[in-house]
Short mmCIF file of C-alpha atoms in Angstrom, two decimals:
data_model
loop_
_atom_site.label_atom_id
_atom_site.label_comp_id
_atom_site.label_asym_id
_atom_site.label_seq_id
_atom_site.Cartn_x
_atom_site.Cartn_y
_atom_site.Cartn_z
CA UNK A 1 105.89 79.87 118.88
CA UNK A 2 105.02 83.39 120.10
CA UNK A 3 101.57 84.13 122.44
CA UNK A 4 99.92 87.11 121.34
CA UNK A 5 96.59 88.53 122.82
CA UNK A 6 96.11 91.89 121.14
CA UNK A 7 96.29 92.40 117.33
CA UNK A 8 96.12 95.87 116.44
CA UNK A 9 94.95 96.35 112.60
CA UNK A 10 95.37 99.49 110.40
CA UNK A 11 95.07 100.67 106.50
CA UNK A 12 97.23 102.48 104.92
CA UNK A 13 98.44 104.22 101.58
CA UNK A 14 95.70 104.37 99.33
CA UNK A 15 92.34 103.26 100.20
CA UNK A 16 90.83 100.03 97.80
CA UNK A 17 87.58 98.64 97.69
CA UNK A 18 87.78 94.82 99.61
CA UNK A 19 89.85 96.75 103.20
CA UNK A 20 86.52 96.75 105.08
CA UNK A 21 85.43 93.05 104.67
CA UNK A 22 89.09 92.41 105.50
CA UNK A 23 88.69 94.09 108.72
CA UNK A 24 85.78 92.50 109.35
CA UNK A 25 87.47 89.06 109.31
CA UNK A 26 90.05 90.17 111.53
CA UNK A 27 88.45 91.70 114.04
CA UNK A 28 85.94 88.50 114.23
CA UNK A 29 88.48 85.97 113.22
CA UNK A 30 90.81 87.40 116.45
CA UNK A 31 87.50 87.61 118.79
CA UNK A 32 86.76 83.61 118.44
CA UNK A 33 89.99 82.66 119.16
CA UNK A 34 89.83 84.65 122.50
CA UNK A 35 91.60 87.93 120.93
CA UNK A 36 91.86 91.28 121.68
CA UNK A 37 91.63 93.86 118.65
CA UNK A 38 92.62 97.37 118.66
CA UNK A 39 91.59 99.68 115.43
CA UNK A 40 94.46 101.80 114.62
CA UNK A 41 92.67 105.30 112.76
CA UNK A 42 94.18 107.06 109.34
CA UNK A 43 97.40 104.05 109.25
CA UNK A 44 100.66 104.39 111.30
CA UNK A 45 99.50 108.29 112.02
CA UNK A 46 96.91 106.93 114.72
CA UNK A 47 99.99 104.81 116.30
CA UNK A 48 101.75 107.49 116.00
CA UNK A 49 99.32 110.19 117.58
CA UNK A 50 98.12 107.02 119.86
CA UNK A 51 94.75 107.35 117.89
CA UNK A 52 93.18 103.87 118.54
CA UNK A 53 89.48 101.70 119.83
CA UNK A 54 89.09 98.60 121.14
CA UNK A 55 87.26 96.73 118.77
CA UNK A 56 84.47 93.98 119.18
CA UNK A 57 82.12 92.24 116.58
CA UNK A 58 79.37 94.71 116.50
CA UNK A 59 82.17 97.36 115.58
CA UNK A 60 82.43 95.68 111.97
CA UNK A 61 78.54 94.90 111.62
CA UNK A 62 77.02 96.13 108.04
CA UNK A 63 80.85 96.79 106.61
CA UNK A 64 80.76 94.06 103.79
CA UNK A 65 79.25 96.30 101.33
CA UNK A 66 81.20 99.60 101.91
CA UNK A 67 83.64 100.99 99.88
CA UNK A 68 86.98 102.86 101.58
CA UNK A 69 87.86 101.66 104.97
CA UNK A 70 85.84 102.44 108.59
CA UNK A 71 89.20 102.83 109.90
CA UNK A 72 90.66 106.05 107.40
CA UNK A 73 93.91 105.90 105.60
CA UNK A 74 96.75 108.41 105.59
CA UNK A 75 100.48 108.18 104.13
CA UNK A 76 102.54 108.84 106.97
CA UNK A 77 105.63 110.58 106.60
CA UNK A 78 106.91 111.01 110.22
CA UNK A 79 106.71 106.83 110.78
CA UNK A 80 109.82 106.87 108.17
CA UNK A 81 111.95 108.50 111.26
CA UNK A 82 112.95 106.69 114.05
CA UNK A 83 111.41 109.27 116.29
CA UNK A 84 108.22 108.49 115.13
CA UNK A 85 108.27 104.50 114.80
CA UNK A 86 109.68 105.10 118.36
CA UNK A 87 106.72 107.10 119.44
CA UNK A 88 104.27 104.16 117.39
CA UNK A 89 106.30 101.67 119.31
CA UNK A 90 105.64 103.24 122.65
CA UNK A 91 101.40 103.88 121.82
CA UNK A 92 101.45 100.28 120.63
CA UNK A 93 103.09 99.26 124.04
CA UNK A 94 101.04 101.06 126.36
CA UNK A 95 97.79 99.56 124.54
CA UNK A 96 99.57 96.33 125.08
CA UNK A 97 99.00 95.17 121.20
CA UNK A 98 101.58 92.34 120.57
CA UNK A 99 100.41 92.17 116.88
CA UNK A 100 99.72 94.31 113.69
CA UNK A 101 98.03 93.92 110.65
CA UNK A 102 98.58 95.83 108.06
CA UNK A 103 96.34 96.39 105.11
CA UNK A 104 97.84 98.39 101.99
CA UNK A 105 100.58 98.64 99.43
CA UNK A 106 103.88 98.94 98.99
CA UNK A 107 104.38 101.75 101.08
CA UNK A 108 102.14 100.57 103.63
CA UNK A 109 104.64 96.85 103.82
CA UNK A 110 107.86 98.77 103.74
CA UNK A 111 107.50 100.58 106.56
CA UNK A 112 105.60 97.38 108.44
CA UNK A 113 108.73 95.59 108.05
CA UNK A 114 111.43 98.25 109.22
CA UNK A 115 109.52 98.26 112.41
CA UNK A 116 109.14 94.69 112.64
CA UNK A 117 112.66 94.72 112.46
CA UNK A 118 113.25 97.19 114.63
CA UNK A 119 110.82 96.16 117.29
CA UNK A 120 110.98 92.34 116.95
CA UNK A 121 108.32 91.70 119.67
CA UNK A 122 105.73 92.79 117.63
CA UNK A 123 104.29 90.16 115.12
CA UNK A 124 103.67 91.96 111.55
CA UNK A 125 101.36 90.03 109.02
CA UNK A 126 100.60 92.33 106.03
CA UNK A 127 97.23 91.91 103.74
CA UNK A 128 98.00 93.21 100.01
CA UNK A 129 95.33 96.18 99.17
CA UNK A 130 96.03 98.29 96.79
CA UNK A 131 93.92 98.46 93.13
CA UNK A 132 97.42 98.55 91.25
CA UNK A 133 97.38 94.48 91.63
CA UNK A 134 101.59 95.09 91.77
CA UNK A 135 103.14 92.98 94.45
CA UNK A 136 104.65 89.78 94.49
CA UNK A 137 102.92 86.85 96.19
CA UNK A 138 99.41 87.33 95.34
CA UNK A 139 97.46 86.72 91.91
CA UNK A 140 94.79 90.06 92.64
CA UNK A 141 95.20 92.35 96.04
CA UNK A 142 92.48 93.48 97.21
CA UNK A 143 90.36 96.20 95.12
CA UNK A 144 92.10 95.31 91.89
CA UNK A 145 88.65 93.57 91.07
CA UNK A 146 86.42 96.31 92.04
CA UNK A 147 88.44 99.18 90.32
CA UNK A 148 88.87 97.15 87.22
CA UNK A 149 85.01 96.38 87.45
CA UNK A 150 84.49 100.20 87.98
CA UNK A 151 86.67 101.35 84.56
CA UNK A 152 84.97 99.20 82.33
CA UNK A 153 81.80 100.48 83.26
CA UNK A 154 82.85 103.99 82.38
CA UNK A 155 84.65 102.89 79.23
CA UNK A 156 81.16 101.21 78.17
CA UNK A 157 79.18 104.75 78.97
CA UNK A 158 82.13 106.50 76.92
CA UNK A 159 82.23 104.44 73.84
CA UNK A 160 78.51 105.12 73.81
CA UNK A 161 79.16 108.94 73.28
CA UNK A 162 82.21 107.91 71.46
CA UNK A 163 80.24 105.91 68.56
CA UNK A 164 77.29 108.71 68.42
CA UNK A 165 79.43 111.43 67.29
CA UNK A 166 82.57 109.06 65.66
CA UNK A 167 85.09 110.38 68.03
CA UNK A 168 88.54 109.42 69.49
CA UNK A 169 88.31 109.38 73.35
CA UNK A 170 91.66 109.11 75.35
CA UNK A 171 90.89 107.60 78.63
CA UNK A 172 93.56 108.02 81.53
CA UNK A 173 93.39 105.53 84.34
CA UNK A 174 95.20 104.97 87.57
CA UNK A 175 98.48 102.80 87.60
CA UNK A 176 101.52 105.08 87.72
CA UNK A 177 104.18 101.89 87.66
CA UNK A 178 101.63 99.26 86.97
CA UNK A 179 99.59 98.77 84.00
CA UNK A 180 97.11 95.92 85.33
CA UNK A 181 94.13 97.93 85.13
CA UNK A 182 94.49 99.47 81.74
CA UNK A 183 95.44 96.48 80.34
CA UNK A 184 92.12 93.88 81.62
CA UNK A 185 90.10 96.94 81.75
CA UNK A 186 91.05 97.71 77.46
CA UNK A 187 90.09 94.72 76.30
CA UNK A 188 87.64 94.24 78.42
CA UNK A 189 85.82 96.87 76.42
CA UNK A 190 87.85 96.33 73.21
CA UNK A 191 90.56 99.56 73.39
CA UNK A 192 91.82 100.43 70.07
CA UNK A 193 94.75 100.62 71.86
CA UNK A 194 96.57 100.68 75.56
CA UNK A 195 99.61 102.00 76.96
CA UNK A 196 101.53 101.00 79.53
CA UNK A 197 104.09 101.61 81.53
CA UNK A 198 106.17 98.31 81.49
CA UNK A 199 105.85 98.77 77.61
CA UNK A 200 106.61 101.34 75.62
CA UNK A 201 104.51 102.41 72.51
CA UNK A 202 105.53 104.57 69.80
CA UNK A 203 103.73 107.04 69.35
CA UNK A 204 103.73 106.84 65.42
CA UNK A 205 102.77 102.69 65.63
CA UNK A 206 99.64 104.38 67.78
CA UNK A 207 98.96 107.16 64.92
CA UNK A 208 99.20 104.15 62.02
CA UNK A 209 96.89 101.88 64.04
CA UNK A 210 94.31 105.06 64.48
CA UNK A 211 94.44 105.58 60.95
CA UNK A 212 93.97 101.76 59.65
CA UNK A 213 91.37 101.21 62.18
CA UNK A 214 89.00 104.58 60.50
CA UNK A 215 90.05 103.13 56.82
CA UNK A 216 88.15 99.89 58.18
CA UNK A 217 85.36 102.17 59.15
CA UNK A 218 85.77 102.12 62.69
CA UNK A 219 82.76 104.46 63.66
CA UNK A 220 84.69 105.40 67.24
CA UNK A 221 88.12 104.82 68.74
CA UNK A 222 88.92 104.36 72.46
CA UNK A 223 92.66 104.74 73.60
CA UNK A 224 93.31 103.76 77.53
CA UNK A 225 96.18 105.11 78.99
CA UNK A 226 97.58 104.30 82.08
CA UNK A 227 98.71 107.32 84.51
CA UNK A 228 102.21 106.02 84.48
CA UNK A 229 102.85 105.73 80.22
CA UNK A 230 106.53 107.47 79.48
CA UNK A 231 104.89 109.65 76.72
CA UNK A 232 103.93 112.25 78.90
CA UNK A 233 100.89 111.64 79.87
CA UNK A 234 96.93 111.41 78.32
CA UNK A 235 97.38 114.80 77.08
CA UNK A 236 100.35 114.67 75.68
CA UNK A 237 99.60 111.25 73.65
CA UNK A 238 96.53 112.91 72.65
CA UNK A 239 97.92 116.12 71.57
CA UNK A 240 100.46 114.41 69.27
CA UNK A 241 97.84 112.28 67.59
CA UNK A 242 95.67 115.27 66.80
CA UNK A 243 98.28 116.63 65.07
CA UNK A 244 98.22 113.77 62.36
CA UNK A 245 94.63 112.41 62.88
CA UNK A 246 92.00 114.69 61.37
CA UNK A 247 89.45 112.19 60.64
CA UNK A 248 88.26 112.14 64.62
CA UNK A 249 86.94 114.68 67.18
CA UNK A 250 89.55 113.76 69.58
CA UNK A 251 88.64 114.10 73.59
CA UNK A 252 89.99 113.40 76.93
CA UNK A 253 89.12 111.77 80.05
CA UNK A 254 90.85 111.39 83.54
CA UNK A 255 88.54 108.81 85.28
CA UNK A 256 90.67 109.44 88.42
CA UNK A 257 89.80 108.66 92.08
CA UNK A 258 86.06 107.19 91.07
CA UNK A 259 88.55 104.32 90.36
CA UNK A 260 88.58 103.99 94.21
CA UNK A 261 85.30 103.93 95.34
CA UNK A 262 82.41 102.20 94.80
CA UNK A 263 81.19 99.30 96.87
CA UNK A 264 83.44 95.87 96.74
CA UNK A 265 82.36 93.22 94.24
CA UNK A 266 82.20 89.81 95.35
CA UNK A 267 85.47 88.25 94.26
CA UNK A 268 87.59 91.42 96.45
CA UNK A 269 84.61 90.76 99.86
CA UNK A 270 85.36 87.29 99.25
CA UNK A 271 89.36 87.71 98.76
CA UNK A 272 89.19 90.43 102.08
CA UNK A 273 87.60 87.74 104.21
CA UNK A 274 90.13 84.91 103.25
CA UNK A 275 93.19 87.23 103.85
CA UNK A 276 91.73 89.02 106.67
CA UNK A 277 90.71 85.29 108.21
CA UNK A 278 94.51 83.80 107.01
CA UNK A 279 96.17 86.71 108.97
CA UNK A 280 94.98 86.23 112.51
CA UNK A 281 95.66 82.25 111.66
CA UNK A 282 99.29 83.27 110.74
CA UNK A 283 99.84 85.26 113.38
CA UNK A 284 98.40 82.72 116.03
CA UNK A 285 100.70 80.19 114.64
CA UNK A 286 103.82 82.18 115.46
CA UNK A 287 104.39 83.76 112.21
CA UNK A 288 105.69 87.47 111.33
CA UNK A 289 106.76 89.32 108.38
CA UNK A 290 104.75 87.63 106.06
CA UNK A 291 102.41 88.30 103.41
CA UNK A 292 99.04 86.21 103.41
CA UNK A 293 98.29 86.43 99.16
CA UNK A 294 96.08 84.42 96.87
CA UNK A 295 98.22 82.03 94.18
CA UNK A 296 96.32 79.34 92.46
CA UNK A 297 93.50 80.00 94.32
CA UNK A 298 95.12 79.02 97.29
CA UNK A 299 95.74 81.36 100.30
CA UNK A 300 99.63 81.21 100.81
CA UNK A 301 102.17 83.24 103.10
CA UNK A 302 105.27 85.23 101.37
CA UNK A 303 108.14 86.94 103.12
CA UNK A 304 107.43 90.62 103.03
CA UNK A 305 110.99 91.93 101.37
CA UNK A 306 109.83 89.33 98.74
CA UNK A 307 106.69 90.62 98.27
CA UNK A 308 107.80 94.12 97.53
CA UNK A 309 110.57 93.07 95.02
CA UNK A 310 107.93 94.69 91.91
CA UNK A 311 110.73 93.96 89.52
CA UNK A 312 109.55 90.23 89.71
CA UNK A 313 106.04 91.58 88.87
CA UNK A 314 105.22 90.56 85.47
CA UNK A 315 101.51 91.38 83.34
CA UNK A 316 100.70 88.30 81.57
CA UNK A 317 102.36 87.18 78.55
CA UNK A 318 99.04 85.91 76.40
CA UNK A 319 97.17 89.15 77.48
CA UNK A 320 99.60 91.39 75.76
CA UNK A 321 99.73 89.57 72.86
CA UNK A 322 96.03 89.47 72.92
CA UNK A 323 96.19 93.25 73.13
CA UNK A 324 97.69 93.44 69.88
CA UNK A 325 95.59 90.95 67.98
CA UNK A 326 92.06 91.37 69.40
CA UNK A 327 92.35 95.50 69.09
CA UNK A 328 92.57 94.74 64.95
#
C-alpha cells in the first residue's frame, strides 16, 4: 500500500453544478486524516503554470450552495504533450503532492490517466462531473441533477408562452453525444417529442406526430432537441417542419450555458460529498486509477479506461419507450 501526504485536487473540462461540495469533502475528508491539500487553479493549466494554494478547512467554508467551482476550470491543450505533463509533473513535485484528484469528464479522466501512467508515483482517483451523465461506472455524475432540474424549469416557463399563443417551440439543450438530459428533462415536462443523438428520428415521423397531436387539439407543442441530434441541429429540424406545419407559430430556443449554473440541488451536494469523501478513502487505501461512481446507490470504484469506454453507455430502455407512448 502506498503513503501519501499531499493530495492535490483540480476541475476540469466543463464546469457542473455538485464540483464545489466535492471539494469541500476532499479538502476536509484529507485534513482529518492528517492530509495535506493543495488546490490546483483553472485544471491541469495551474499544474502546468505551477498555479496552486495550500488548502485548509476554512478555504471550503460556505461552498455547499455555489454553483461552478472556487477552483476555475479550463480545457488544457498543452497537458496533451509530453512537454507539458512533464512541466505538471515537475510543479506537482516541487509542491511535494503525491496525489491528484480529478473532478470532470471525459476529457478531464483521459488525460488523468496518461499521466498516471506516465508518472506512476502519483496516485490518480477521478470524481465523474460533468452534466452529460455519460460515463461508465456511475448511475448520475455530478451536475446531471442540477442541469436536468434547471431545463425543466425553463421548459415549464416556455410551454406557458407556448399554450397562450398555440405555438410550436423547439428547445435545444446541451448533450452533443449524450442525450440524458433531453430525454428526463422531455418528459419531465411532457415533450411532444425528443431527439437524440443515440437515436435517430425521421424527420417526417416528427412532422406526422406534429400534425396528429394539433388534430387532437393540442393547444401548444414543445420539441426538445439535444445539441448533438444528426439532423442538423434545432434550426434545421425546425426549419424543415415549418415547411409542412402551418397550423403553429413555430419558435426557437437555445437554453445554452444557463444549463450550467445555478446552485447544486440536494441529490448532486449530497452525491459531491460521497465521491469527494470516497476519493481521499481510496486513495489512503493504496488505490489509483480509479473512478469513485454511484451504482445502486452504493459508492463503488471503476478502473478509469473502463469508465471512459461511452460505447457501454446506454439511456434506459423503459424511458425510451415511455417517450413514445406518454408524448401521445
Amino acid at each position: 500500500m502506498r503513503k501519501i501526504s499531499k493530495i492535490g485536487v483540480l476541475t476540469s473540462g466543463g464546469d457542473a453544478p455538485g464540483m464545489n461540495p466535492c471539494i469541500r469533502a476532499v479538502v476536509r475528508t484529507a485534513l482529518y486524516n492528517g492530509l495535506e491539500v493543495v488546490g490546483i487553479r483553472q485544471g491541469y493549466k495551474g499544474l502546468i503554470d505551477n498555479d496552486m494554494y495550500e488548502m485548509d478547512r476554512r478555504s471550503v467554508s460556505n461552498i455547499l450552495n455555489l454553483g461552478g467551482t472556487i477552483l476555475k476550470t479550463a480545457r488544457c491543450l498543452p497537458f496533451k504533450t509530453d512537454e507539458g505533463m512533464e512541466q505538471a509533473y515537475q510543479h506537482a513535485k516541487a509542491r511535494g503532492i503525491d496525489a491528484l484528484v480529478v473532478i470532470g469528464g471525459d476529457g478531464t479522466f483521459t488525460g488523468a490517466l496518461r499521466f498516471s501512467r506516465k508518472y506512476p508515483d502519483i496516485a490518480v482517483m477521478g470524481v465523474p462531473g460533468t452534466i452529460d451523465n455519460d460515463l461508465c461506472g456511475s448511475t448520475y455524475t455530478l451536475g446531471f441533477d442540477t442541469a436536468t432540474n434547471t431545463v425543466i424549469q425553463a421548459i415549464d416557463k416556455i410551454r406557458d408562452t407556448a399554450d397562450a399563443h398555440d405555438r410550436l417551440f423547439f428547445i435545444e439543450v446541451m448533450g452533443r453525444d449524450s442525450g440524458a438530459i433531453a430525454l428526463r428533462a422531455g418528459i419531465s415536462c411532457g415533450a411532444e417529442a425528443i431527439l437524440l443523438p443515440e437515436r435517430a428520428t425521421a424527420i417526417d415521423d416528427l412532422i406526422a406526430n406534429l400534425k396528429e397531436g394539433h388534430m387532437n387539439k393540442k393547444s401548444s407543442s414543445i420539441v426538445i432537441v439535444a445539441e448533438g441530434d444528426k439532423n442538423g441541429g434545432v434550426y434545421g429540424v425546425a426549419k424543415a417542419v415549418q415547411q409542412e406545419v402551418k397550423n403553429y407559430d413555430i419558435k426557437v430556443t437555445i437554453l445554452g450555458h444557463l444549463q450550467r449554473g445555478g446552485a447544486p440541488s440536494s441529490f448532486d451536494r449530497i452525491l459531491g460529498s460521497r465521491l469527494g469523501f470516497a476519493a481521499v478513502n481510496a486513495l489512503i487505501a493504496g488505490e489509483s486509477q480509479k473512478m469513485v461512481g454511484l451504482q445502486a446507490n452504493h459508492i463503488l470504484m471503476t478502473d478509469l479506461e473502463a469508465a471512459l469506454n461511452q460505447h457501454e453507455f446506454k439511456l434506459e430502455e423503459d424511458l425510451l419507450q415511455m417517450m413514445d407512448i406518454l408524448s401521445i
